PDB file of C-alpha atoms and ligand atoms in Angstrom:
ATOM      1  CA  UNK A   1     -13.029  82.027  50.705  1.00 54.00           C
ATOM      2  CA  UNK A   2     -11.520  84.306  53.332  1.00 56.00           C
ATOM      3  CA  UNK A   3     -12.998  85.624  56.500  1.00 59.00           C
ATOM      4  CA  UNK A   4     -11.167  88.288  58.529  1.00 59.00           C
ATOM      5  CA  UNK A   5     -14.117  89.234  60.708  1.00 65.00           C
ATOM      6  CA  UNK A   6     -13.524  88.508  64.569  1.00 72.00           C
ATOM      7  CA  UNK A   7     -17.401  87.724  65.119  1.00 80.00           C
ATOM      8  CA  UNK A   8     -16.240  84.368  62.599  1.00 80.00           C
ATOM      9  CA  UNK A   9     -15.618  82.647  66.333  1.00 84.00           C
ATOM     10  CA  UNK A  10     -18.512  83.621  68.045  1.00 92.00           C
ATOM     11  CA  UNK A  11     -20.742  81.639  69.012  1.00 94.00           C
ATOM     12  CA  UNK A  12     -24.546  82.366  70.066  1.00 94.00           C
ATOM     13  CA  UNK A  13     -26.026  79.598  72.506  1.00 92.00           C
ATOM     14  CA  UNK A  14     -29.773  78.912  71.065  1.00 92.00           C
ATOM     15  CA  UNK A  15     -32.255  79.425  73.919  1.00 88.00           C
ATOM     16  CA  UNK A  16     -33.350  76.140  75.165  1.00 90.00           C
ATOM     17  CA  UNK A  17     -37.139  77.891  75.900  1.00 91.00           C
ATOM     18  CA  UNK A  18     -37.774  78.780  72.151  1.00 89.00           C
ATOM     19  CA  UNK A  19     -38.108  76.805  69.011  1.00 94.00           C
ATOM     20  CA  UNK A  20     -36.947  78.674  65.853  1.00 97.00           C
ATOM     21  CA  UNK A  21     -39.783  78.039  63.046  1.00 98.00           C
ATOM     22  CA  UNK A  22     -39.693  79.277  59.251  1.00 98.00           C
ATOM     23  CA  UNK A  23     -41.135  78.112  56.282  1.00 98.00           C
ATOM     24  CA  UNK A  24     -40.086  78.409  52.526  1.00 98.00           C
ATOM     25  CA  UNK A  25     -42.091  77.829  49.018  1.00 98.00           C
ATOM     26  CA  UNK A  26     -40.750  75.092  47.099  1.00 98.00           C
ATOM     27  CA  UNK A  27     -37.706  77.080  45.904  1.00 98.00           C
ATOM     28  CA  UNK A  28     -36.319  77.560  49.641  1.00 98.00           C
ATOM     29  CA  UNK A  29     -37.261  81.214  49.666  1.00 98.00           C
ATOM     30  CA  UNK A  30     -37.934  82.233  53.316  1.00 98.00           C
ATOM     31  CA  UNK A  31     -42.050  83.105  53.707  1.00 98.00           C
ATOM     32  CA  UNK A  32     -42.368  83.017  57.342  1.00 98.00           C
ATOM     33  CA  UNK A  33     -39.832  83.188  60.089  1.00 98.00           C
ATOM     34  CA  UNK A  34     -40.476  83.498  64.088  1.00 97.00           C
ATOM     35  CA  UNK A  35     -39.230  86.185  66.588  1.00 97.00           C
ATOM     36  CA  UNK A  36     -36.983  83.396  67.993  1.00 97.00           C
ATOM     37  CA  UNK A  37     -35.190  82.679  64.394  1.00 97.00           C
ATOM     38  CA  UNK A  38     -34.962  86.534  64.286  1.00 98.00           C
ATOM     39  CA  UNK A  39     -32.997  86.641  67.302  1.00 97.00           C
ATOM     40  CA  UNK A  40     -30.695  84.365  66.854  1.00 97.00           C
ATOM     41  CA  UNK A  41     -29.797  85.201  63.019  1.00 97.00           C
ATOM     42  CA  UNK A  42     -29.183  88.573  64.446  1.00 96.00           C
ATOM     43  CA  UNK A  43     -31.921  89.251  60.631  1.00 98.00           C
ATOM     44  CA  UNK A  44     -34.959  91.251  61.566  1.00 98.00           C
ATOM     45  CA  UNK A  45     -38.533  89.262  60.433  1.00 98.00           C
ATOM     46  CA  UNK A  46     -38.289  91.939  57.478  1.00 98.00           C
ATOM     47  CA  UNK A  47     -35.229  91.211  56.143  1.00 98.00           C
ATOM     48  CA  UNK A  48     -35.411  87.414  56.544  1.00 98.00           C
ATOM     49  CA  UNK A  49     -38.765  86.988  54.852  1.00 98.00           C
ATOM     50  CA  UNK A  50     -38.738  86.303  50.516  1.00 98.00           C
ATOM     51  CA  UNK A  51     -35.041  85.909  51.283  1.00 98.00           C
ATOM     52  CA  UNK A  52     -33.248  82.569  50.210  1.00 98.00           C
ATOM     53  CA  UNK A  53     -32.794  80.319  53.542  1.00 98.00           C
ATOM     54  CA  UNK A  54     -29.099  80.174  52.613  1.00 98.00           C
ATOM     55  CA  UNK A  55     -29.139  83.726  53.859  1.00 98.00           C
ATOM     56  CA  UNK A  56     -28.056  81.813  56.921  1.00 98.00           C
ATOM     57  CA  UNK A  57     -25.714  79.332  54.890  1.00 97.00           C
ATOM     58  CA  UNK A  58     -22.350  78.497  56.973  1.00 95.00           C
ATOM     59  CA  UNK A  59     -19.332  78.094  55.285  1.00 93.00           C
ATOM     60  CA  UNK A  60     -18.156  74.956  57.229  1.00 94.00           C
ATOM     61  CA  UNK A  61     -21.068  73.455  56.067  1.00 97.00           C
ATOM     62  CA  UNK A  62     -20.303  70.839  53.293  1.00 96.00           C
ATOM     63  CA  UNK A  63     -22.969  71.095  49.985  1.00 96.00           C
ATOM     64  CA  UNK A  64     -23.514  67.690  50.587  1.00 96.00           C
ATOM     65  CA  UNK A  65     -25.703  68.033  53.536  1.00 98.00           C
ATOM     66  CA  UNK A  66     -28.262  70.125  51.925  1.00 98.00           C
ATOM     67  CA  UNK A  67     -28.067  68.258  48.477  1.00 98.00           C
ATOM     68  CA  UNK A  68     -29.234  65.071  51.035  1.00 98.00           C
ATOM     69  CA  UNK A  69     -31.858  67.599  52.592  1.00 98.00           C
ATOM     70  CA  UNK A  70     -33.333  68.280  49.586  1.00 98.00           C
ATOM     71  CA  UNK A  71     -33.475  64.878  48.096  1.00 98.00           C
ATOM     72  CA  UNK A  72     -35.621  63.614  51.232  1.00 98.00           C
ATOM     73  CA  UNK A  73     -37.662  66.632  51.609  1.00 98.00           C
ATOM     74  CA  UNK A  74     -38.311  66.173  47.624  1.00 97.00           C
ATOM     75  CA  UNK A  75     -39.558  62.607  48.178  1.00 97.00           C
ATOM     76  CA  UNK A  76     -42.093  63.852  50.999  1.00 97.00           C
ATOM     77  CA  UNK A  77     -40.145  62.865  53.961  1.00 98.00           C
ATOM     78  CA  UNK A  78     -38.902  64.356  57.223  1.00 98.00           C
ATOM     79  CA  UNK A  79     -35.121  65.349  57.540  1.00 98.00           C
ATOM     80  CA  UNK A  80     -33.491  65.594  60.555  1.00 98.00           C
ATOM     81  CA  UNK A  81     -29.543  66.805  60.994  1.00 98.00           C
ATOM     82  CA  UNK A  82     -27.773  69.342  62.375  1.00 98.00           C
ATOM     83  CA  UNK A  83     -27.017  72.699  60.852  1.00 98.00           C
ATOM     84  CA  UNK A  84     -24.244  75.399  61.411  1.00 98.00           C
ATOM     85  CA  UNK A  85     -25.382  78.723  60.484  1.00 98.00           C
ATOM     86  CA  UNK A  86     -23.996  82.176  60.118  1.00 96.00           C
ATOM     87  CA  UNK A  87     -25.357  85.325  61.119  1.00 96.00           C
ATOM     88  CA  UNK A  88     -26.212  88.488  60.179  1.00 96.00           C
ATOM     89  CA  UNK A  89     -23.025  89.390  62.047  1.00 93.00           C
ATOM     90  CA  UNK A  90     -20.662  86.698  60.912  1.00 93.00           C
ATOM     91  CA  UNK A  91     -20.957  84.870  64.287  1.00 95.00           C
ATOM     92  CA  UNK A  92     -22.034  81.145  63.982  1.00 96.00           C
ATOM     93  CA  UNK A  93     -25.092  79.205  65.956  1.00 97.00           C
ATOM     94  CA  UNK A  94     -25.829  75.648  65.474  1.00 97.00           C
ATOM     95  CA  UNK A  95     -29.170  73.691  65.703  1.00 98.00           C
ATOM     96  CA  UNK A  96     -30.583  70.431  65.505  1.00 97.00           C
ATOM     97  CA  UNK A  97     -32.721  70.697  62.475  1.00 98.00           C
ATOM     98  CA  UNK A  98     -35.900  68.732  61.054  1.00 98.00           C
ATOM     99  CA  UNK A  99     -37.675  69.912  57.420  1.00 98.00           C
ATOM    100  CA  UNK A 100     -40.290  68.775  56.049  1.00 98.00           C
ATOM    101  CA  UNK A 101     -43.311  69.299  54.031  1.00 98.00           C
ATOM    102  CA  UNK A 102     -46.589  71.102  54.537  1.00 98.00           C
ATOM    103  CA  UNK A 103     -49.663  69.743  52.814  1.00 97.00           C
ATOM    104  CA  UNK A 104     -52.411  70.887  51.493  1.00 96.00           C
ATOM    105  CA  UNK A 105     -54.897  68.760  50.466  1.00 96.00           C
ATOM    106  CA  UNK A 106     -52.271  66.000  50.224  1.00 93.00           C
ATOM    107  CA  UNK A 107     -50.313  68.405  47.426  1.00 96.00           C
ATOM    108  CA  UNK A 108     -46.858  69.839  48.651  1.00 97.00           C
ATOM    109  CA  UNK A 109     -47.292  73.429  49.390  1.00 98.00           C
ATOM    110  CA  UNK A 110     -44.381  74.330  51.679  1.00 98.00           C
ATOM    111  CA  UNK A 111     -41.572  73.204  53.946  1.00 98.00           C
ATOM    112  CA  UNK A 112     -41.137  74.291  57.624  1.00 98.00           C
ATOM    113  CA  UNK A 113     -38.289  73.651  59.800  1.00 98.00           C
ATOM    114  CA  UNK A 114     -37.846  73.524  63.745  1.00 97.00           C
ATOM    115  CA  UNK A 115     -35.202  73.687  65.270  1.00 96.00           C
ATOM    116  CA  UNK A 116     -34.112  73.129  69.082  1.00 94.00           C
ATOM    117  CA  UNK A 117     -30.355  73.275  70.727  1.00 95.00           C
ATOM    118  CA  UNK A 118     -27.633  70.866  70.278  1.00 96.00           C
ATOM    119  CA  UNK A 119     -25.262  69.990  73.140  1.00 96.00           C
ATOM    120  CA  UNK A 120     -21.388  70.752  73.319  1.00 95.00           C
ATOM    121  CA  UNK A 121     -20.671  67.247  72.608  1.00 96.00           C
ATOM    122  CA  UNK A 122     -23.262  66.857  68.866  1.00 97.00           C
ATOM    123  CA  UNK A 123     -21.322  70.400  68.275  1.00 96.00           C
ATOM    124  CA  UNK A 124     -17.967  68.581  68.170  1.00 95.00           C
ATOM    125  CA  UNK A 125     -19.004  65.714  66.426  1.00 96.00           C
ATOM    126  CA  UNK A 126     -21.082  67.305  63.702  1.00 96.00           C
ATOM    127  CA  UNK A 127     -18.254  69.950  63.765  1.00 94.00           C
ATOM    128  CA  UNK A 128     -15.822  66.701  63.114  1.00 93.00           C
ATOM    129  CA  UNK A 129     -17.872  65.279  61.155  1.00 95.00           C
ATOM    130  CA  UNK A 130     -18.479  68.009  58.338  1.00 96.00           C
ATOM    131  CA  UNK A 131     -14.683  68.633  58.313  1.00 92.00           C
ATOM    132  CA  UNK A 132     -13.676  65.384  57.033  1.00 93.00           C
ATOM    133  CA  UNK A 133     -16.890  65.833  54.654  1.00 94.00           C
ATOM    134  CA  UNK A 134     -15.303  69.541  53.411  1.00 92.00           C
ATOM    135  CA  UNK A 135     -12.227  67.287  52.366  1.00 89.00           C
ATOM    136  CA  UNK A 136     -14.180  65.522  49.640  1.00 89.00           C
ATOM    137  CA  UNK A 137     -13.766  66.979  45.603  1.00 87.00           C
ATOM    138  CA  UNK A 138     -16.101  69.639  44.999  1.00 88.00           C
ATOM    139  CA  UNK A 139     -16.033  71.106  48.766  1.00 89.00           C
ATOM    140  CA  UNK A 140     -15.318  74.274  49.202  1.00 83.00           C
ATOM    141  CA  UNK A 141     -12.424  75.252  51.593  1.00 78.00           C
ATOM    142  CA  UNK A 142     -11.972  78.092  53.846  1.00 70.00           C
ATOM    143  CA  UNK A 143      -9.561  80.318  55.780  1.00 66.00           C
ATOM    144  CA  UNK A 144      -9.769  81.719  58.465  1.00 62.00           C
ATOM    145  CA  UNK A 145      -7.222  84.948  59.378  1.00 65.00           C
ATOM    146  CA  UNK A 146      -6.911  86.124  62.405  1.00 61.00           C
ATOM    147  CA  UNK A 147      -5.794  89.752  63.232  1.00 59.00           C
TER     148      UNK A 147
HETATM  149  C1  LIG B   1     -37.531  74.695  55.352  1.00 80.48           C
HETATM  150  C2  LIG B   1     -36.057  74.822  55.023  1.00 80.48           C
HETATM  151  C3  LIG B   1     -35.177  75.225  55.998  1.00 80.48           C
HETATM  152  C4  LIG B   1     -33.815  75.376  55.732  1.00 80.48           C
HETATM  153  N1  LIG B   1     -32.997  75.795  56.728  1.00 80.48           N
HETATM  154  C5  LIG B   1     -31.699  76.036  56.453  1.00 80.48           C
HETATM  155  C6  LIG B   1     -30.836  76.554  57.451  1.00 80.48           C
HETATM  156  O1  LIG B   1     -31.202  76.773  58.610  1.00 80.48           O
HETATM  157  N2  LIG B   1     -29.550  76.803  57.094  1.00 80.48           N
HETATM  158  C7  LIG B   1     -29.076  76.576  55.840  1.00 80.48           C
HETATM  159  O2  LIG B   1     -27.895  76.848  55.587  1.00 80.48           O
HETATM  160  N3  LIG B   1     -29.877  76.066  54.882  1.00 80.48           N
HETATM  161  C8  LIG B   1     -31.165  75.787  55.164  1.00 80.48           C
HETATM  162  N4  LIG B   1     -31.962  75.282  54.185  1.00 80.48           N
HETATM  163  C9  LIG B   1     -31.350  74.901  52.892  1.00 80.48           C
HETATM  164  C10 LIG B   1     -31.161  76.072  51.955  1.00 80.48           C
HETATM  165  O3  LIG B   1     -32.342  76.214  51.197  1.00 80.48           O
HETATM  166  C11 LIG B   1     -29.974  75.835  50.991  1.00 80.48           C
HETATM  167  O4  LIG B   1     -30.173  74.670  50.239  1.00 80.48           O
HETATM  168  C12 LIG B   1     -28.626  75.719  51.726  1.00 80.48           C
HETATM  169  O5  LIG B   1     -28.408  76.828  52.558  1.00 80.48           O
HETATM  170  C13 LIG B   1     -27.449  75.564  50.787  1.00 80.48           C
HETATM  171  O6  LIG B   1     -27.347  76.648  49.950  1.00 80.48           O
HETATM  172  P1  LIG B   1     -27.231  76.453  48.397  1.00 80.48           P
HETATM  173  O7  LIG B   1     -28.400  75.556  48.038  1.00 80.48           O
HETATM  174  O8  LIG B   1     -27.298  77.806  47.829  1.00 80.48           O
HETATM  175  O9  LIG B   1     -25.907  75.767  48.189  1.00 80.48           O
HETATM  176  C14 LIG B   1     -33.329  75.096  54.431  1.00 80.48           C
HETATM  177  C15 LIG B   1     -34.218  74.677  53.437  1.00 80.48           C
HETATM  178  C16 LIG B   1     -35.571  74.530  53.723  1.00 80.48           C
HETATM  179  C17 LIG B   1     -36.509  74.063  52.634  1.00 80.48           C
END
């Protein structure tokens, strides 16, 4: 994988006065998504919603981390972690994440996610952290060019 585009190293700060919300059906397709998760995806609601969440999917992040998600959200519990994404533009945001489940009458309907800020110092150890995990078989690696 190659990326060329300068908005790669951006980062956007996550507003500390906002929590980003979405849900997904069982298959992780997007079926509601706030103003604030809007924003910061640089997605409109329109374009987000019935989309896949890895619409937001970071390179730098390793599979493993969402093969974990999945497993504990499966088995009814709450995942917490944090989570690099990419947006619309090909700038990056991260956020501390937690999924879970939404029930109704006790049967698995949906999952939700909120997310809140991270600060500089999770960034560089998650950031750290994820590396190291990229390096594992089966990981995909990327370049970076600059121009
Ligand atoms: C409620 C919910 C929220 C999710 N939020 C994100 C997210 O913010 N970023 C992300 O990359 N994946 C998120 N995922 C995981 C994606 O569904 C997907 O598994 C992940 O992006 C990896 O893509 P892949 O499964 O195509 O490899 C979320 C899943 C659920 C159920």
């Amino acid at each position: 994988m190659q990326y060329n585009n300068s908005e790669f190293l951006i980062e956007t700060s996550v507003p500390e006065s906002e929590l980003i919300v979405s849900r997904t059906n069982l298959k992780g397709e997007i079926t509601y998504a706030n103003e604030a998760f809007a924003d910061i995806s640089g997605y409109s609601v329109d374009e987000l919603i019935g989309k896949p969440h890895n619409i937001v999917r970071h390179p730098d992040m390793p599979k493993a981390v969402f093969k974990e998600m999945w497993q504990t959200i499966k088995e009814y519990k709450k995942w917490t972690g944090f989570i690099k994404n990419m947006r619309k533009d090909g700038g990056f945001y991260w956020v501390h994440a937690e999924v879970s489940g939404i029930f109704k009458d006790h049967i698995l309907t949906e999952y939700k996610s909120i997310r809140t800020p991270m600060t500089y110092e999770q960034k560089l150890e998650a950031q750290t952290k994820y590396d190291a995990m990229k390096e594992a078989p089966g990981e995909l690696k990327r370049k970076v060019i600059y121009e």
